[in-house]
Tab-separated table of C-alpha atoms in Angstrom:
chain	number	residue	atom	x	y	z
E	1	MET	CA	11.644	6.288	13.870
E	2	ASN	CA	9.798	9.541	14.376
E	3	GLY	CA	10.200	10.499	10.736
E	4	ALA	CA	8.297	12.632	8.286
E	5	HIS	CA	6.764	9.464	6.831
E	6	ASP	CA	4.608	9.051	9.951
E	7	MET	CA	1.963	11.495	8.757
E	8	GLY	CA	-1.245	10.390	10.447
E	9	GLY	CA	-2.836	13.360	12.196
E	10	MET	CA	-0.688	16.135	10.731
E	11	HIS	CA	-2.289	19.406	9.686
E	12	GLY	CA	-1.461	21.737	6.847
E	13	MET	CA	-0.727	19.294	4.026
E	14	GLY	CA	-3.322	20.909	1.769
E	15	PRO	CA	-6.118	19.527	-0.382
E	16	ILE	CA	-6.144	16.087	-2.027
E	17	ASP	CA	-5.816	15.861	-5.803
E	18	THR	CA	-8.861	13.662	-6.355
E	19	ASP	CA	-8.678	13.614	-10.185
E	20	PRO	CA	-9.635	10.022	-11.117
E	21	ASN	CA	-7.731	10.320	-14.400
E	22	ASP	CA	-4.408	11.206	-12.812
E	23	PRO	CA	-1.881	8.748	-14.346
E	24	LEU	CA	-0.024	6.179	-12.242
E	25	PHE	CA	3.305	7.463	-13.537
E	26	HIS	CA	3.991	11.108	-14.320
E	27	ALA	CA	7.229	10.678	-16.242
E	28	GLU	CA	9.184	7.885	-17.882
E	29	TRP	CA	11.831	7.949	-15.137
E	30	GLU	CA	9.125	7.084	-12.586
E	31	ARG	CA	8.294	3.917	-14.532
E	32	ARG	CA	11.962	2.976	-14.668
E	33	ALA	CA	12.549	3.790	-10.972
E	34	PHE	CA	9.568	1.615	-10.037
E	35	ALA	CA	10.760	-1.326	-12.134
E	36	VAL	CA	14.417	-1.030	-11.095
E	37	THR	CA	13.397	-1.026	-7.430
E	38	LEU	CA	11.325	-4.186	-7.809
E	39	ALA	CA	13.922	-5.928	-9.961
E	40	LEU	CA	16.721	-5.127	-7.516
E	41	GLY	CA	14.602	-6.615	-4.749
E	42	PHE	CA	14.647	-9.938	-6.617
E	43	GLN	CA	18.357	-10.186	-5.751
E	44	GLY	CA	17.204	-11.066	-2.226
E	45	ARG	CA	19.745	-8.866	-0.443
E	46	TRP	CA	17.113	-7.049	1.619
E	47	ASN	CA	13.476	-7.371	2.633
E	48	ILE	CA	10.416	-5.124	2.519
E	49	ASP	CA	11.071	-3.797	6.025
E	50	THR	CA	14.655	-2.869	5.106
E	51	SER	CA	13.284	-1.074	2.040
E	52	ARG	CA	10.685	0.822	4.019
E	53	HIS	CA	13.298	1.932	6.506
E	54	ALA	CA	15.616	3.061	3.709
E	55	ARG	CA	12.767	5.187	2.287
E	56	GLU	CA	11.622	6.760	5.530
E	57	ASN	CA	15.118	7.312	6.940
E	58	ARG	CA	15.619	10.749	5.362
E	59	PRO	CA	15.784	14.161	7.025
E	60	PRO	CA	12.162	15.351	7.170
E	61	PRO	CA	12.721	18.354	4.845
E	62	GLU	CA	14.171	16.001	2.236
E	63	TYR	CA	11.427	13.395	2.692
E	64	LEU	CA	8.669	15.969	2.338
E	65	GLY	CA	10.406	17.642	-0.599
E	66	SER	CA	10.848	14.443	-2.585
E	67	SER	CA	8.365	12.867	-4.923
E	68	TYR	CA	7.216	9.341	-4.184
E	69	TYR	CA	9.275	7.451	-6.756
E	70	GLU	CA	12.245	9.695	-5.976
E	71	LEU	CA	12.212	8.224	-2.458
E	72	TRP	CA	11.919	4.740	-3.904
E	73	PHE	CA	14.817	5.315	-6.239
E	74	LYS	CA	17.126	6.864	-3.657
E	75	ALA	CA	16.419	3.990	-1.257
E	76	ALA	CA	17.084	1.362	-3.950
E	77	GLU	CA	20.348	3.040	-4.918
E	78	LYS	CA	21.448	3.276	-1.284
E	79	LEU	CA	20.569	-0.364	-0.542
E	80	ALA	CA	22.441	-1.502	-3.653
E	81	LEU	CA	25.508	0.404	-2.445
E	82	ASP	CA	25.185	-0.647	1.214
E	83	THR	CA	24.895	-4.330	0.340
E	84	GLY	CA	27.740	-4.226	-2.166
E	85	LEU	CA	25.599	-5.067	-5.192
E	86	ILE	CA	27.235	-2.020	-6.770
E	87	THR	CA	30.163	0.157	-5.742
E	88	ALA	CA	30.344	3.928	-5.543
E	89	GLU	CA	33.036	3.855	-8.228
E	90	GLU	CA	30.837	1.855	-10.583
E	91	LEU	CA	28.032	4.306	-9.995
E	92	ALA	CA	30.325	7.259	-10.686
E	93	THR	CA	31.908	5.814	-13.835
E	94	GLY	CA	29.095	3.607	-15.129
E	95	VAL	CA	31.718	0.938	-15.771
E	96	PRO	CA	31.123	-2.442	-14.101
E	97	GLN	CA	34.032	-3.845	-12.113
E	98	ALA	CA	32.321	-7.205	-11.699
E	99	VAL	CA	29.449	-8.918	-13.468
E	100	SER	CA	26.944	-11.213	-11.746
E	101	ASP	CA	27.327	-14.888	-12.630
E	102	THR	CA	23.717	-15.802	-11.826
E	103	PRO	CA	21.289	-14.508	-14.421
E	104	PRO	CA	18.574	-12.184	-13.073
E	105	PRO	CA	14.938	-13.338	-13.381
E	106	ASP	CA	13.642	-13.193	-16.954
E	107	PRO	CA	10.073	-11.948	-17.607
E	108	GLU	CA	8.614	-15.424	-17.151
E	109	ARG	CA	10.233	-15.865	-13.745
E	110	VAL	CA	9.249	-12.334	-12.796
E	111	ALA	CA	5.609	-13.156	-13.559
E	112	ALA	CA	5.852	-16.250	-11.366
E	113	ILE	CA	7.456	-14.262	-8.528
E	114	LEU	CA	4.705	-11.642	-8.673
E	115	ARG	CA	1.933	-14.253	-8.736
E	116	LYS	CA	3.382	-16.090	-5.766
E	117	GLY	CA	4.263	-13.051	-3.686
E	118	SER	CA	5.991	-13.396	-0.375
E	119	SER	CA	3.704	-13.594	2.624
E	120	ALA	CA	4.926	-12.194	5.918
E	121	ARG	CA	2.659	-14.646	7.716
E	122	LEU	CA	4.442	-17.328	9.710
E	123	PRO	CA	3.350	-20.702	11.108
E	124	ASP	CA	1.101	-20.254	14.105
E	125	THR	CA	3.589	-21.537	16.692
E	126	VAL	CA	3.473	-18.580	19.087
E	127	PRO	CA	0.518	-18.064	21.433
E	128	PRO	CA	-1.352	-14.752	21.163
E	129	ARG	CA	-1.062	-12.413	24.139
E	130	PHE	CA	-4.501	-10.947	23.460
E	131	LYS	CA	-7.867	-11.964	22.063
E	132	ALA	CA	-10.692	-10.072	20.362
E	133	GLY	CA	-12.392	-7.743	22.824
E	134	ASP	CA	-9.345	-7.242	25.067
E	135	ARG	CA	-8.500	-3.640	25.962
E	136	VAL	CA	-4.905	-2.782	25.163
E	137	LEU	CA	-2.582	0.145	25.736
E	138	VAL	CA	-0.137	0.956	22.929
E	139	ARG	CA	3.403	1.295	24.230
E	140	ASP	CA	5.221	4.574	23.808
E	141	VAL	CA	7.614	3.147	21.256
E	142	THR	CA	10.188	5.834	20.523
E	143	THR	CA	13.175	4.636	18.562
E	144	PRO	CA	15.402	5.927	15.766
E	145	ARG	CA	15.059	2.469	14.203
E	146	HIS	CA	12.266	1.093	12.047
E	147	THR	CA	8.877	0.621	13.672
E	148	ARG	CA	5.295	0.405	12.438
E	149	VAL	CA	3.566	2.013	15.408
E	150	PRO	CA	2.241	5.345	14.186
E	151	ARG	CA	2.844	8.164	16.654
E	152	TYR	CA	-0.840	9.033	16.736
E	153	CYS	CA	-1.787	5.843	18.600
E	154	ARG	CA	1.145	5.547	21.020
E	155	GLY	CA	0.041	5.728	24.635
E	156	ARG	CA	-3.604	5.364	23.600
E	157	THR	CA	-6.065	2.673	24.600
E	158	GLY	CA	-7.946	0.547	22.095
E	159	VAL	CA	-9.691	-2.789	21.770
E	160	ILE	CA	-8.481	-5.875	19.894
E	161	ASP	CA	-10.826	-6.179	16.920
E	162	ARG	CA	-9.318	-9.315	15.402
E	163	ASP	CA	-6.205	-11.471	15.547
E	164	HIS	CA	-4.564	-11.739	12.097
E	165	GLY	CA	-2.255	-14.571	13.166
E	166	VAL	CA	1.516	-14.715	13.472
E	167	TYR	CA	3.580	-12.339	11.326
E	168	ILE	CA	7.168	-11.249	10.836
E	169	PHE	CA	7.999	-8.435	13.265
E	170	PRO	CA	9.229	-5.471	11.193
E	171	ASP	CA	11.185	-3.784	13.988
E	172	THR	CA	13.763	-6.584	14.046
E	173	HIS	CA	13.392	-7.762	10.447
E	174	ALA	CA	14.315	-4.326	9.054
E	175	HIS	CA	17.661	-4.494	10.823
E	176	GLY	CA	18.707	-8.058	10.036
E	177	GLU	CA	17.771	-9.279	13.497
E	178	GLY	CA	15.342	-12.019	12.550
E	179	THR	CA	11.602	-12.377	12.165
E	180	LYS	CA	10.700	-12.500	15.900
E	181	PRO	CA	7.367	-14.245	15.134
E	182	GLN	CA	4.374	-12.801	16.995
E	183	HIS	CA	0.685	-12.120	16.604
E	184	CYS	CA	-0.503	-9.068	14.759
E	185	TYR	CA	-3.956	-7.626	15.490
E	186	SER	CA	-6.332	-4.984	14.243
E	187	VAL	CA	-6.684	-2.652	17.203
E	188	ARG	CA	-9.775	-0.444	17.187
E	189	PHE	CA	-9.590	3.068	18.608
E	190	THR	CA	-12.427	5.503	18.955
E	191	GLY	CA	-11.752	8.749	17.146
E	192	ARG	CA	-12.228	10.480	20.503
E	193	ALA	CA	-9.448	8.376	22.105
E	194	LEU	CA	-7.032	9.596	19.434
E	195	TRP	CA	-8.190	13.108	18.631
E	196	GLY	CA	-10.457	14.204	21.457
E	197	ASP	CA	-13.291	16.490	20.498
E	198	ALA	CA	-11.918	16.910	16.983
E	199	ALA	CA	-13.332	13.451	16.169
E	200	ARG	CA	-16.941	12.486	15.590
E	201	GLU	CA	-18.338	10.354	18.350
E	202	LYS	CA	-19.202	7.388	16.125
E	203	ASP	CA	-16.018	7.187	14.087
E	204	THR	CA	-13.277	4.605	14.642
E	205	ILE	CA	-9.730	3.984	13.439
E	206	LEU	CA	-8.229	0.505	13.210
E	207	VAL	CA	-4.468	0.036	13.239
E	208	ASP	CA	-2.577	-3.233	12.686
E	209	LEU	CA	-0.253	-3.687	15.657
E	210	TRP	CA	1.986	-6.502	16.892
E	211	ASP	CA	2.172	-8.060	20.382
E	212	ASP	CA	5.416	-6.232	21.213
E	213	TYR	CA	3.683	-2.869	20.766
E	214	LEU	CA	0.893	-3.661	23.212
E	215	GLU	CA	0.256	-4.185	26.872
E	216	PRO	CA	-2.965	-4.881	28.795
E	217	ALA	CA	-4.873	-1.662	29.436
E	218	PRO	CA	-4.964	-0.814	33.139
N	1	MET	CA	-5.541	7.137	-18.381
N	2	ALA	CA	-1.876	6.477	-18.817
N	3	GLY	CA	-2.023	5.543	-22.434
N	4	HIS	CA	1.563	6.227	-23.390
N	5	ASP	CA	3.446	3.601	-25.253
N	6	HIS	CA	6.394	3.017	-22.982
N	7	GLU	CA	8.655	2.267	-25.935
N	8	HIS	CA	8.453	5.931	-26.869
N	9	ASP	CA	10.509	7.112	-23.963
N	10	HIS	CA	12.404	9.969	-25.557
N	11	GLY	CA	9.945	12.737	-25.697
N	12	GLU	CA	7.289	11.985	-28.318
N	13	GLY	CA	4.679	12.124	-25.585
N	14	GLY	CA	4.509	15.882	-25.798
N	15	HIS	CA	4.366	16.707	-22.094
N	16	ALA	CA	6.400	16.020	-18.923
N	17	HIS	CA	9.060	13.861	-20.525
N	18	ALA	CA	9.415	15.960	-23.647
N	19	ALA	CA	11.588	18.312	-21.583
N	20	PRO	CA	15.350	17.682	-21.265
N	21	ALA	CA	16.058	14.921	-18.767
N	22	SER	CA	16.166	16.152	-15.170
N	23	PRO	CA	19.184	15.300	-13.002
N	24	LEU	CA	17.021	12.688	-11.287
N	25	ALA	CA	15.933	11.144	-14.601
N	26	ARG	CA	19.596	10.952	-15.637
N	27	ARG	CA	20.465	9.294	-12.325
N	28	VAL	CA	17.741	6.680	-12.750
N	29	LYS	CA	18.929	5.971	-16.269
N	30	ALA	CA	22.544	5.652	-15.108
N	31	LEU	CA	21.669	3.184	-12.359
N	32	GLU	CA	19.505	1.136	-14.717
N	33	ALA	CA	22.309	0.981	-17.300
N	34	LEU	CA	24.832	-0.083	-14.664
N	35	LEU	CA	22.551	-2.803	-13.288
N	36	VAL	CA	21.922	-4.152	-16.774
N	37	ALA	CA	25.671	-4.128	-17.539
N	38	LYS	CA	26.344	-5.987	-14.281
N	39	LYS	CA	23.600	-8.500	-15.181
N	40	LEU	CA	21.758	-7.724	-11.952
N	41	VAL	CA	18.554	-6.899	-13.797
N	42	ASP	CA	17.134	-8.145	-17.082
N	43	PRO	CA	15.985	-5.211	-19.239
N	44	ALA	CA	13.094	-7.272	-20.620
N	45	SER	CA	11.963	-7.903	-17.052
N	46	LEU	CA	11.924	-4.181	-16.318
N	47	ASP	CA	9.609	-3.622	-19.286
N	48	ALA	CA	7.463	-6.570	-18.166
N	49	LEU	CA	7.142	-5.163	-14.641
N	50	ILE	CA	5.973	-1.804	-15.960
N	51	ASP	CA	3.581	-3.375	-18.448
N	52	THR	CA	2.122	-5.659	-15.762
N	53	TYR	CA	1.194	-2.875	-13.375
N	54	GLU	CA	0.424	-0.191	-15.926
N	55	HIS	CA	-1.759	-2.260	-18.217
N	56	LYS	CA	-2.577	-5.724	-16.885
N	57	VAL	CA	-3.168	-5.675	-13.143
N	58	GLY	CA	-5.598	-3.009	-12.002
N	59	PRO	CA	-8.933	-2.202	-10.396
N	60	ARG	CA	-10.892	-4.217	-12.975
N	61	ASN	CA	-9.717	-7.243	-10.966
N	62	GLY	CA	-11.186	-5.931	-7.741
N	63	ALA	CA	-14.380	-4.931	-9.541
N	64	GLN	CA	-14.932	-8.564	-10.597
N	65	VAL	CA	-14.522	-9.685	-6.987
N	66	VAL	CA	-17.019	-7.093	-5.756
N	67	ALA	CA	-19.580	-7.874	-8.460
N	68	ARG	CA	-19.379	-11.578	-7.628
N	69	ALA	CA	-19.942	-10.816	-3.944
N	70	TRP	CA	-22.999	-8.743	-4.863
N	71	VAL	CA	-24.693	-11.554	-6.789
N	72	ASP	CA	-23.484	-14.629	-4.915
N	73	PRO	CA	-24.138	-14.696	-1.148
N	74	ALA	CA	-22.018	-17.816	-0.646
N	75	TYR	CA	-19.082	-16.129	-2.359
N	76	LYS	CA	-19.573	-13.006	-0.272
N	77	ALA	CA	-19.504	-15.095	2.901
N	78	ARG	CA	-16.225	-16.709	1.799
N	79	LEU	CA	-14.805	-13.318	0.874
N	80	LEU	CA	-15.525	-11.798	4.258
N	81	ASP	CA	-14.328	-14.917	6.070
N	82	ASP	CA	-11.079	-15.571	4.157
N	83	ALA	CA	-10.494	-12.841	1.595
N	84	THR	CA	-7.135	-14.185	0.418
N	85	ALA	CA	-8.617	-17.553	-0.580
N	86	ALA	CA	-11.818	-16.096	-2.060
N	87	ILE	CA	-9.878	-13.606	-4.200
N	88	ALA	CA	-7.506	-16.379	-5.299
N	89	GLU	CA	-10.532	-18.107	-6.849
N	90	PHE	CA	-10.175	-15.497	-9.607
N	91	GLY	CA	-6.432	-16.109	-9.850
N	92	PHE	CA	-5.660	-12.742	-8.267
N	93	THR	CA	-2.760	-13.562	-5.972
N	94	GLY	CA	0.716	-12.531	-5.011
N	95	ARG	CA	2.780	-9.488	-4.395
N	96	GLN	CA	1.238	-6.910	-2.078
N	97	GLY	CA	-1.909	-9.002	-1.750
N	98	GLU	CA	-0.527	-12.066	-0.030
N	99	ASP	CA	-2.822	-11.622	2.978
N	100	MET	CA	-6.075	-9.855	2.215
N	101	VAL	CA	-8.907	-8.512	4.332
N	102	VAL	CA	-12.217	-7.378	2.843
N	103	VAL	CA	-14.360	-4.965	4.846
N	104	GLU	CA	-18.011	-4.480	3.982
N	105	ASN	CA	-19.851	-1.192	3.724
N	106	THR	CA	-23.380	-1.325	5.106
N	107	PRO	CA	-26.092	1.235	5.815
N	108	ARG	CA	-24.459	1.622	9.282
N	109	ILE	CA	-20.724	1.458	8.463
N	110	HIS	CA	-18.599	3.207	5.857
N	111	ASN	CA	-15.039	1.852	5.552
N	112	LEU	CA	-12.024	3.787	4.332
N	113	VAL	CA	-8.475	2.476	3.760
N	114	VAL	CA	-5.199	4.367	4.170
N	115	CYS	CA	-1.540	3.677	4.830
N	116	THR	CA	-0.347	6.589	6.942
N	117	LEU	CA	3.266	5.331	7.091
N	118	CYS	CA	3.909	4.656	3.402
N	119	SER	CA	1.646	3.427	0.611
N	120	CYS	CA	0.508	-0.130	1.341
N	121	TYR	CA	-2.170	-1.063	-1.176
N	122	PRO	CA	-3.634	-4.340	-2.511
N	123	TRP	CA	-1.857	-4.665	-5.871
N	124	PRO	CA	-3.426	-7.913	-7.188
N	125	VAL	CA	-6.938	-6.443	-6.988
N	126	LEU	CA	-6.334	-2.699	-7.464
N	127	GLY	CA	-2.957	-2.412	-9.220
N	128	LEU	CA	-0.630	0.384	-8.158
N	129	PRO	CA	-1.989	3.136	-5.929
N	130	PRO	CA	-2.978	6.489	-7.416
N	131	ALA	CA	-0.707	9.410	-6.565
N	132	TRP	CA	-3.204	10.904	-4.123
N	133	TYR	CA	-3.259	7.709	-2.037
N	134	LYS	CA	0.509	8.072	-1.480
N	135	SER	CA	0.350	11.812	-0.889
N	136	ALA	CA	0.807	13.726	2.362
N	137	PRO	CA	-2.671	15.320	2.245
N	138	TYR	CA	-4.420	11.934	2.170
N	139	ARG	CA	-2.082	10.089	4.548
N	140	SER	CA	-2.179	12.855	7.157
N	141	ARG	CA	-5.932	13.468	7.197
N	142	ALA	CA	-7.625	10.122	6.471
N	143	VAL	CA	-7.249	9.112	10.123
N	144	LEU	CA	-7.761	12.562	11.651
N	145	ASP	CA	-10.620	13.896	9.577
N	146	PRO	CA	-12.064	11.057	7.501
N	147	ARG	CA	-15.329	12.882	6.867
N	148	GLY	CA	-13.447	15.911	5.589
N	149	VAL	CA	-11.458	13.644	3.258
N	150	LEU	CA	-14.641	11.943	2.053
N	151	ALA	CA	-16.216	15.334	1.387
N	152	GLU	CA	-13.259	16.238	-0.848
N	153	PHE	CA	-14.141	13.194	-2.941
N	154	GLY	CA	-17.755	14.339	-2.984
N	155	THR	CA	-18.878	11.623	-0.573
N	156	GLU	CA	-21.279	12.592	2.198
N	157	VAL	CA	-21.807	10.124	5.025
N	158	ALA	CA	-24.760	10.599	7.372
N	159	ASP	CA	-24.062	11.452	11.021
N	160	ASP	CA	-25.520	8.181	12.290
N	161	VAL	CA	-23.192	6.094	10.102
N	162	GLU	CA	-19.871	4.991	11.601
N	163	VAL	CA	-16.856	5.899	9.498
N	164	ARG	CA	-14.294	3.163	10.053
N	165	VAL	CA	-10.744	3.903	8.913
N	166	TRP	CA	-8.294	1.036	8.365
N	167	ASP	CA	-4.638	2.073	8.620
N	168	SER	CA	-2.626	-0.650	6.829
N	169	THR	CA	0.412	-0.531	9.099
N	170	ALA	CA	1.210	-4.254	8.726
N	171	GLU	CA	1.206	-6.722	5.801
N	172	LEU	CA	-2.566	-7.115	5.653
N	173	ARG	CA	-4.016	-5.492	2.550
N	174	TYR	CA	-7.531	-4.113	2.691
N	175	LEU	CA	-10.255	-3.953	0.069
N	176	VAL	CA	-13.593	-2.243	0.679
N	177	LEU	CA	-16.703	-4.083	-0.470
N	178	PRO	CA	-18.938	-1.158	-1.434
N	179	GLU	CA	-22.700	-1.300	-1.092
N	180	ARG	CA	-24.532	-2.521	-4.171
N	181	PRO	CA	-26.265	0.519	-5.686
N	182	THR	CA	-30.020	0.571	-5.760
N	183	GLY	CA	-31.687	0.068	-9.117
N	184	THR	CA	-29.264	-2.704	-10.124
N	185	GLU	CA	-31.513	-5.671	-9.298
N	186	ASP	CA	-31.701	-6.772	-12.939
N	187	MET	CA	-28.024	-6.377	-13.701
N	188	GLY	CA	-25.646	-9.278	-14.254
N	189	GLU	CA	-22.177	-9.660	-12.815
N	190	GLU	CA	-20.328	-8.115	-15.731
N	191	GLU	CA	-22.560	-5.069	-15.895
N	192	LEU	CA	-22.316	-4.634	-12.133
N	193	ALA	CA	-18.529	-4.756	-12.284
N	194	GLY	CA	-18.713	-1.698	-14.513
N	195	LEU	CA	-20.165	0.261	-11.590
N	196	VAL	CA	-17.322	-0.636	-9.242
N	197	THR	CA	-14.642	2.041	-9.323
N	198	ARG	CA	-11.142	1.962	-7.887
N	199	ASP	CA	-12.009	4.745	-5.472
N	200	SER	CA	-15.086	2.892	-4.211
N	201	MET	CA	-12.868	-0.065	-3.278
N	202	ILE	CA	-10.540	2.241	-1.303
N	203	GLY	CA	-13.665	3.658	0.314
N	204	VAL	CA	-13.372	7.321	-0.671
N	205	THR	CA	-16.462	7.073	-2.877
N	206	ARG	CA	-19.441	4.777	-3.328
N	207	ALA	CA	-19.958	2.460	-6.289
N	208	ARG	CA	-21.461	4.253	-9.276
N	209	SER	CA	-25.194	4.408	-9.517
N	210	PRO	CA	-26.493	3.136	-12.890
N	211	ALA	CA	-28.461	6.350	-13.380
N	212	ARG	CA	-25.471	8.644	-13.111
N	213	GLU	CA	-22.779	9.267	-15.661
N	214	GLU	CA	-19.430	10.073	-14.091
N	215	PRO	CA	-15.808	9.215	-14.716
N	216	ALA	CA	-13.991	6.288	-13.106
């Protein structure tokens, strides 16, 4: 989707707060929102692409006016409601209508889950459409659904820098339409190809893009 | 640093959360209470998650990896060839670092990492991202004006050096291998790790020089 989350190349966002001592959390509720979001994810009702879409799928004024963990929290709450983990009535009253009969992960299991992670890499059963050095054109993907093609590289030409292997395709995975296994590559763009004269001649930008986003450059 | 004891969550801290709870803070608390009552989350696990990423997993992990690469050429070769496996040698694995890529700074190339679409960041080696990494100013400009961004961090890169920006739009997580500072030839791995800052592994700064005194 062409949302406010897709920020690469925007002007006017102001200076960066570079203070190296800035804390990771700025209030207790941010800690709790972070932990609740992760813990809810352990229920397995949605995946990382669903979560990302739930966070970015906000009217731009709301997205830009919300703090980071506020977006996390609102997305977690919405996903919990949408998937039926909780009901609107429970949320309004605070009184559970039903209690889960499978215990949630205890700290020991949580530690094991974190250590193991959940790779989006899939068995290499699909042939790559491109190889390192190939020139590719990024498709003009415009969709209200989830996608990971930043606007700033759509319609631009780059070169395959490396093939990362086969990965889950977020555009389908975010919407419960399967993993659509395909190769994901680092695609190298010159700054000039993306930004014209505003870029320095030597500088480059590399973007991780999937086969479905690319076609051979003419 | 964030040195608050998270058990003291009702205002003893004396700043932001000493104020009456905001509507958002109340909402977070209400959802947490409901999820605990419904046995969908374990309250001890919530505390463990916070403790893990606030106190246990952080950039000291990445600094050990970098220092090893500086002193051990064979390790560095493994790290650049298969970062996930080489980093796992330290036991740093898992969530948001399942598939790692390490990119090396050289006298000709300066690497910089961003996630313009959200906040992708290599948790097992760097912990949670700092607020600025997730912020609109950084996400919007790192790809458009990387040298301007670097200058805001006090980092000058010569005109004949290529600035290479990695936008983590997929599930690969990037770590910058900074250049080993000069004047560190006699230093051991542990001492070297002390020169490797979080920001230098994102690429917005260089590793600390042993002569200079500056904060992390």
